[in-house]
Coordinates of C-alpha atoms and ligand atoms in Angstrom, one line a residue:
M5 CA 209.1 -144.2 -126.9
P6 CA 205.4 -144.0 -125.9
E7 CA 204.3 -145.0 -122.6
K8 CA 200.8 -145.4 -124.0
P9 CA 199.1 -146.8 -126.7
G10 CA 197.6 -144.3 -129.6
S11 CA 194.9 -143.4 -130.4
V12 CA 194.5 -145.5 -133.5
W13 CA 194.7 -149.2 -133.8
V14 CA 195.4 -151.9 -136.3
I15 CA 194.0 -155.6 -135.2
A16 CA 196.5 -157.9 -136.6
E17 CA 196.2 -160.6 -138.1
K18 CA 197.9 -163.7 -138.6
S19 CA 197.9 -166.3 -141.2
R20 CA 200.5 -169.1 -141.0
D21 CA 202.9 -167.5 -138.6
K22 CA 202.8 -164.5 -140.6
I23 CA 201.2 -161.2 -140.9
A24 CA 198.3 -160.9 -143.1
E25 CA 198.6 -158.6 -145.6
V26 CA 195.8 -156.6 -145.0
S27 CA 196.8 -155.6 -141.7
L28 CA 200.1 -154.3 -143.2
E29 CA 198.1 -152.8 -145.9
L30 CA 195.9 -151.0 -142.8
L31 CA 199.5 -150.0 -140.8
G32 CA 199.7 -147.4 -143.6
K33 CA 196.6 -145.9 -143.5
A34 CA 196.5 -145.7 -139.8
R35 CA 199.5 -144.1 -139.8
E36 CA 198.0 -140.9 -142.2
I37 CA 195.4 -141.3 -139.6
A38 CA 197.0 -141.0 -136.5
A39 CA 199.1 -138.1 -138.1
Q40 CA 195.7 -135.9 -138.8
T41 CA 194.4 -136.5 -135.1
G42 CA 197.5 -135.1 -132.8
S43 CA 197.8 -138.3 -131.8
P44 CA 200.1 -139.5 -134.3
L45 CA 201.1 -142.6 -132.4
T46 CA 200.0 -146.1 -134.7
T47 CA 199.6 -149.0 -132.5
A48 CA 199.1 -152.6 -133.8
V49 CA 197.6 -155.4 -131.6
L50 CA 198.4 -158.7 -131.3
L51 CA 196.7 -162.1 -130.3
G52 CA 198.4 -165.4 -130.6
K53 CA 200.1 -168.4 -128.9
D54 CA 204.5 -167.6 -129.1
A55 CA 203.5 -164.9 -131.7
G56 CA 205.8 -162.4 -130.6
L57 CA 208.4 -162.7 -133.2
L58 CA 205.6 -161.0 -135.5
A59 CA 205.8 -157.7 -133.6
A60 CA 208.8 -156.5 -135.6
E61 CA 207.0 -157.1 -138.9
L62 CA 204.4 -154.8 -137.6
I63 CA 206.9 -152.4 -136.6
A64 CA 208.7 -152.5 -139.6
H65 CA 205.2 -152.7 -141.8
G66 CA 205.0 -148.7 -139.4
A67 CA 203.3 -149.5 -135.8
D68 CA 205.1 -147.2 -133.3
Q69 CA 203.3 -150.1 -130.4
V70 CA 202.8 -153.4 -131.0
I71 CA 200.6 -154.8 -128.2
L72 CA 201.2 -158.2 -128.0
V73 CA 198.7 -161.1 -125.7
E74 CA 200.9 -164.4 -126.1
D75 CA 198.8 -166.8 -124.3
P76 CA 198.3 -171.0 -125.6
R77 CA 194.6 -170.4 -125.2
L78 CA 194.2 -167.8 -128.3
E79 CA 196.3 -170.7 -130.1
S80 CA 193.8 -170.7 -132.7
Y81 CA 191.6 -167.8 -133.6
Q82 CA 188.2 -168.8 -131.7
N83 CA 186.0 -165.2 -132.3
D84 CA 184.5 -165.2 -128.7
T85 CA 188.0 -165.5 -126.9
Y86 CA 189.6 -163.2 -129.4
A87 CA 186.6 -160.4 -128.4
L88 CA 186.7 -160.9 -125.1
V89 CA 190.2 -160.1 -124.9
L90 CA 189.6 -157.6 -127.4
E91 CA 186.8 -156.2 -125.7
E92 CA 188.9 -155.9 -121.9
L93 CA 192.2 -154.3 -123.9
I94 CA 189.8 -151.4 -125.4
K95 CA 187.6 -150.7 -121.9
K96 CA 191.5 -150.8 -120.9
H97 CA 193.3 -148.2 -123.5
R98 CA 190.8 -146.6 -124.8
P99 CA 191.7 -146.0 -128.6
E100 CA 190.0 -143.7 -130.5
I101 CA 189.6 -145.7 -134.3
I102 CA 190.1 -149.4 -134.4
L103 CA 190.8 -150.6 -138.1
F104 CA 190.0 -154.7 -139.1
G105 CA 190.9 -156.5 -142.1
A106 CA 188.1 -157.2 -143.6
S107 CA 188.0 -160.9 -144.0
Y108 CA 185.9 -163.8 -142.8
R109 CA 187.8 -163.4 -139.2
G110 CA 188.7 -160.1 -139.4
S111 CA 185.0 -159.5 -140.6
E112 CA 183.2 -161.6 -138.1
L113 CA 185.8 -159.9 -135.1
S114 CA 184.9 -156.7 -135.7
A115 CA 181.2 -157.1 -135.9
T116 CA 181.2 -158.8 -132.2
V117 CA 183.4 -156.3 -130.6
A118 CA 181.6 -153.3 -132.0
A119 CA 178.6 -154.9 -130.6
R120 CA 180.4 -155.6 -126.9
L121 CA 181.2 -152.4 -126.8
Q122 CA 177.8 -151.0 -128.3
T123 CA 179.6 -148.5 -131.1
G124 CA 179.0 -148.2 -134.9
L125 CA 181.2 -150.5 -137.3
S126 CA 181.7 -149.8 -140.9
A127 CA 182.4 -153.2 -142.6
H128 CA 183.9 -153.4 -145.8
C129 CA 185.3 -149.5 -146.1
I130 CA 187.0 -148.8 -149.6
D131 CA 188.5 -145.0 -147.5
L132 CA 189.1 -143.6 -145.0
K133 CA 189.5 -139.5 -144.1
V134 CA 189.6 -137.7 -141.0
D135 CA 187.6 -134.5 -141.1
D136 CA 188.4 -132.3 -138.1
R137 CA 185.0 -131.8 -137.5
K138 CA 182.8 -135.4 -138.3
G139 CA 185.8 -137.4 -136.8
L140 CA 186.4 -140.3 -138.9
V141 CA 184.9 -141.0 -142.2
Q142 CA 184.1 -144.4 -143.5
V143 CA 183.3 -144.8 -147.4
V144 CA 181.7 -147.8 -147.9
P145 CA 179.7 -148.5 -151.5
A146 CA 176.2 -148.6 -151.2
F147 CA 173.4 -150.1 -153.5
G148 CA 176.0 -152.3 -154.5
G149 CA 178.6 -150.0 -155.9
M150 CA 176.5 -147.6 -158.1
V151 CA 177.9 -144.9 -155.6
Y152 CA 179.8 -144.0 -152.2
S153 CA 178.6 -143.5 -149.3
E154 CA 180.3 -141.5 -146.3
I155 CA 179.6 -142.9 -143.0
L156 CA 180.6 -141.2 -139.5
C157 CA 180.3 -142.3 -136.1
P158 CA 179.6 -139.2 -134.2
E159 CA 178.6 -140.1 -130.5
A160 CA 179.5 -143.6 -129.4
R161 CA 183.6 -144.9 -128.9
P162 CA 185.5 -146.5 -130.2
Q163 CA 185.3 -145.7 -133.7
M164 CA 185.5 -149.0 -135.9
A165 CA 185.7 -150.0 -139.6
S166 CA 187.2 -153.4 -141.6
V167 CA 188.7 -152.5 -144.9
K168 CA 188.6 -155.0 -147.8
P169 CA 192.6 -156.6 -148.7
G170 CA 194.2 -154.9 -151.3
V171 CA 192.4 -151.4 -150.8
F172 CA 195.5 -149.7 -149.3
P173 CA 199.0 -149.8 -150.4
K174 CA 201.6 -152.1 -148.2
P175 CA 204.4 -149.5 -146.4
E176 CA 207.6 -150.6 -147.6
R177 CA 209.1 -152.7 -144.9
D178 CA 211.9 -150.6 -142.9
A179 CA 213.7 -152.6 -140.4
T180 CA 215.7 -149.9 -139.1
R181 CA 212.2 -148.9 -137.5
T182 CA 212.0 -148.9 -134.2
G183 CA 208.4 -149.3 -131.4
T184 CA 207.8 -150.4 -128.3
V185 CA 206.2 -153.7 -127.3
L186 CA 203.2 -153.7 -124.6
K187 CA 203.0 -157.3 -123.2
E188 CA 199.2 -157.3 -122.1
S189 CA 197.7 -161.1 -120.5
A190 CA 194.2 -162.7 -121.4
T191 CA 193.2 -162.8 -117.2
V192 CA 189.7 -161.9 -118.8
L193 CA 189.7 -165.9 -120.5
D194 CA 190.2 -167.5 -116.9
G195 CA 188.1 -169.6 -115.6
Y196 CA 185.9 -168.9 -119.1
Q197 CA 184.4 -171.8 -120.5
S198 CA 184.2 -171.5 -124.3
P199 CA 181.4 -173.1 -125.8
L200 CA 183.8 -173.8 -128.6
K201 CA 186.3 -176.5 -129.7
V202 CA 188.7 -176.6 -131.8
V203 CA 189.0 -179.9 -133.3
G204 CA 191.7 -179.3 -136.0
V205 CA 192.6 -177.0 -138.2
V206 CA 192.8 -177.2 -142.0
Q207 CA 194.8 -174.9 -143.6
Q208 CA 194.0 -174.1 -147.5
Q209 CA 196.0 -174.1 -150.2
P210 CA 196.9 -170.3 -151.4
S211 CA 197.1 -169.5 -155.0
D212 CA 201.2 -168.8 -155.6
L213 CA 200.3 -165.8 -156.6
P214 CA 197.9 -163.3 -154.9
L215 CA 195.4 -161.6 -156.8
E216 CA 196.7 -158.3 -156.0
K217 CA 199.9 -159.0 -157.7
A218 CA 198.9 -160.9 -160.3
E219 CA 199.0 -158.8 -164.0
T220 CA 196.3 -161.6 -165.0
I221 CA 193.5 -162.6 -163.7
V222 CA 191.4 -165.6 -164.9
V223 CA 187.7 -165.7 -163.3
G224 CA 185.3 -168.2 -163.1
G225 CA 181.4 -167.5 -161.5
W226 CA 178.4 -169.7 -161.5
G227 CA 178.1 -170.6 -164.7
V228 CA 181.2 -172.4 -165.3
G229 CA 180.7 -174.8 -162.5
P230 CA 182.4 -177.3 -160.0
D231 CA 184.2 -179.8 -162.7
M232 CA 185.6 -177.0 -165.6
W233 CA 187.3 -175.6 -162.8
D234 CA 190.3 -177.0 -163.2
Y235 CA 190.6 -175.0 -166.8
L236 CA 191.1 -172.1 -165.4
E237 CA 193.7 -173.2 -163.1
Q238 CA 195.2 -174.6 -165.8
I239 CA 194.9 -171.2 -168.3
A240 CA 196.1 -169.4 -165.6
G241 CA 198.3 -171.3 -164.7
E242 CA 200.2 -170.7 -168.3
L243 CA 199.6 -167.2 -168.6
G244 CA 201.3 -166.8 -165.3
G245 CA 198.3 -165.1 -163.9
A246 CA 195.9 -166.5 -160.3
V247 CA 192.5 -167.4 -160.2
G248 CA 189.7 -165.7 -158.8
C249 CA 186.0 -166.0 -158.3
T250 CA 182.3 -164.5 -157.7
R251 CA 180.8 -165.3 -154.3
P252 CA 178.6 -168.3 -155.2
A253 CA 182.0 -170.0 -156.6
L254 CA 183.1 -169.3 -153.5
D255 CA 180.1 -170.7 -151.6
E256 CA 180.6 -174.2 -153.6
G257 CA 183.5 -174.7 -152.2
W258 CA 184.9 -174.8 -156.0
T259 CA 187.8 -172.1 -155.4
R260 CA 190.8 -172.0 -153.4
G261 CA 189.6 -170.1 -150.9
E262 CA 187.9 -166.4 -149.6
H263 CA 191.2 -164.9 -150.8
T264 CA 190.4 -165.5 -155.0
M265 CA 187.2 -163.8 -154.3
I266 CA 186.0 -161.0 -156.3
G267 CA 184.6 -157.8 -155.1
T268 CA 182.4 -155.8 -151.7
S269 CA 183.3 -158.5 -149.8
G270 CA 186.3 -160.2 -151.4
K271 CA 189.2 -158.0 -153.1
T272 CA 189.3 -155.1 -155.2
V273 CA 191.6 -155.8 -157.9
R274 CA 193.4 -154.0 -161.1
P275 CA 195.2 -156.5 -163.2
R276 CA 196.2 -155.8 -166.6
V277 CA 194.3 -158.2 -167.8
Y278 CA 191.0 -159.8 -166.2
M279 CA 189.2 -162.9 -168.3
G280 CA 185.6 -163.2 -167.2
F281 CA 184.0 -167.3 -167.4
G282 CA 180.5 -167.3 -167.0
V283 CA 180.1 -164.1 -164.4
S284 CA 177.0 -162.2 -164.8
G285 CA 178.6 -158.9 -164.0
S286 CA 176.6 -157.9 -160.5
A287 CA 177.2 -155.1 -159.1
H288 CA 179.4 -156.8 -155.9
H289 CA 181.5 -158.4 -158.0
V290 CA 182.2 -155.3 -160.5
V291 CA 183.5 -152.9 -158.0
G292 CA 186.7 -155.3 -157.2
M293 CA 187.5 -156.0 -160.7
K294 CA 185.6 -152.3 -163.0
D295 CA 189.4 -150.8 -162.5
S296 CA 191.0 -153.3 -164.7
G297 CA 193.2 -152.6 -167.4
I298 CA 191.1 -155.0 -170.6
I299 CA 188.4 -156.6 -169.5
I300 CA 187.0 -159.9 -171.2
N301 CA 184.1 -161.7 -170.8
V302 CA 182.5 -164.9 -171.6
N303 CA 179.0 -165.1 -171.0
I304 CA 176.2 -167.4 -172.5
D305 CA 173.9 -164.4 -172.6
P306 CA 174.0 -161.8 -174.7
E307 CA 171.6 -159.2 -172.0
A308 CA 174.5 -160.0 -168.8
P309 CA 175.4 -157.0 -167.1
V310 CA 179.3 -158.0 -167.1
F311 CA 178.8 -156.5 -171.1
Q312 CA 178.7 -153.4 -170.1
V313 CA 182.0 -153.0 -168.3
S314 CA 184.0 -155.3 -171.3
D315 CA 186.0 -154.2 -173.3
Y316 CA 186.1 -157.8 -175.0
G317 CA 183.0 -159.4 -174.6
V318 CA 181.8 -163.2 -176.3
I319 CA 178.8 -164.7 -176.6
A320 CA 179.6 -168.1 -175.8
D321 CA 179.1 -171.1 -173.6
A322 CA 182.2 -171.2 -171.3
R323 CA 182.3 -174.6 -170.9
V324 CA 183.4 -174.8 -174.5
I325 CA 185.9 -171.9 -175.0
L326 CA 187.9 -173.0 -171.6
P327 CA 189.5 -176.3 -173.0
V328 CA 190.1 -174.4 -176.7
L329 CA 191.2 -171.7 -174.7
L330 CA 193.9 -173.9 -173.4
E331 CA 194.8 -175.5 -176.2
K332 CA 195.6 -172.5 -178.2
I333 CA 197.6 -170.6 -175.2
R334 CA 199.9 -173.9 -175.0
E335 CA 200.4 -174.2 -178.9
H336 CA 201.1 -170.5 -179.6
K337 CA 203.7 -171.4 -176.0
G338 CA 205.0 -174.5 -178.4
V339 CA 204.1 -176.4 -175.3
Ligands
FAD27 C1 176.2 -157.5 -149.5 C2 176.6 -158.6 -150.1 C3 177.7 -159.0 -150.5 C4 178.7 -159.8 -152.0 N1 179.6 -159.6 -152.1 C5 180.3 -160.1 -153.7 C6 181.2 -160.0 -153.9 O1 182.3 -159.2 -152.8 N2 181.5 -160.5 -154.8 C7 181.2 -160.8 -155.7 O2 181.3 -162.0 -156.7 N3 179.7 -161.2 -155.4 C8 179.3 -161.2 -154.1 N4 177.8 -161.1 -153.5 C9 176.8 -161.7 -154.6 C10 176.4 -160.9 -155.9 O3 175.4 -160.2 -155.4 C11 176.1 -161.9 -157.1 O4 174.9 -163.2 -156.7 C12 177.3 -163.0 -157.6 O5 178.2 -161.6 -158.1 C13 176.7 -163.4 -158.6 O6 178.0 -164.3 -158.8 P1 177.7 -165.2 -160.6 O7 178.3 -163.7 -161.6 O8 179.1 -166.1 -160.5 O9 176.6 -166.1 -160.4 P2 175.3 -165.3 -161.6 O10 174.9 -164.6 -161.1 O11 174.4 -166.6 -161.3 O12 175.6 -165.2 -162.9 C14 176.1 -166.6 -163.6 C15 176.6 -166.3 -165.0 O13 176.7 -167.4 -165.7 C16 175.9 -167.2 -167.2 N5 176.8 -168.5 -168.3 C17 175.7 -170.0 -167.4 N6 176.1 -171.0 -168.0 C18 177.5 -170.7 -168.4 C19 178.0 -171.3 -169.6 N7 177.6 -172.4 -169.3 N8 178.7 -170.5 -170.1 C20 178.7 -168.9 -169.7 N9 178.2 -168.4 -169.4 C21 177.5 -168.8 -168.4 C22 174.7 -166.9 -167.0 O14 174.6 -166.0 -168.3 C23 175.3 -165.4 -165.7 O15 174.8 -164.2 -166.5 C24 177.6 -160.0 -152.9 C25 176.1 -160.2 -152.6 C26 175.6 -159.3 -151.7 C27 174.0 -159.3 -151.0

């Protein structure tokens, strides 16, 4: 068993006493990368209060070692405290490569840690490769997803990247895998007075079915409006699918949360059927849905770019179509 952490780290994210899916997905990729770097040990880093039980989950999904920092001051995620603890761990163990999930939390934390360490960070990567001469090759969509760029971090260390959920397959859970847990402390927080104070935790209601697993995704954009949003939920419910959204719908708070956003800063999805309503088809959204099976879009504007990536385009008012569609689906099902 390793006595020293491997040089490829995954910063694990905890959500509702579970490891976030994206962290498990990253472990699979981290193992591939570690195997190519000559230091074939994958390390997961887990911060929290009473988080120790989750270390076994990380090992079962591919971590050889878990660095565990359990401290009551880490009970709720805070950018400043988490960044301070991670900075200290990284300076102590000097990993070569660090991967974060490109969730809201991971995006914020990775940027803070990279700035504190004065190293580079490629955000929202869609692929990662190792080149013997260049190091970690971080692939990101550029110009709204029209081209893919390869980003290198030739001098500063560690090389850091955040990766969107759903990009890499989650490794099979193997409960027989073994690994070690290295306990570290958060003494760097002793005497630290955070300017932030957690006044309460509000849990978002996750959709029952994650977008990555849905065969049908019903997507709402700005054109749907808040008063009609519930139709998307009902249609998705009838079809056994999930509801996705664009950035403006998320920002307006019409959706169940960031885990439903599709695109450059959201998820990459490949459902059998994508049904979009009031979605313009900006490159930032299209990059996350263009590989879906059948793409259907309803938009009032015949020139909407989304029609260029649609198998079926309906030029119509989504606000009229949605109630009729729900009724027809129910009729068809005999509900
Ligand atoms: C760095 C960066 C990252 C980004 N990441 C993402 C991302 O991950 N995901 C994402 O979605 N966006 C992302 N965006 C935002 C993106 O550029 C677009 O602004 C966004 O996708 C547009 O969302 P929309 O189609 O809902 O809204 P709009 O572009 O405003 O389009 C609304 C559409 O609805 C149509 N419409 C209006 N009324 C009706 C009606 N009654 N019936 C039918 N159609 C109607 C209009 O014709 C229009 O085409 C990002 C932007 C940046 C700069």
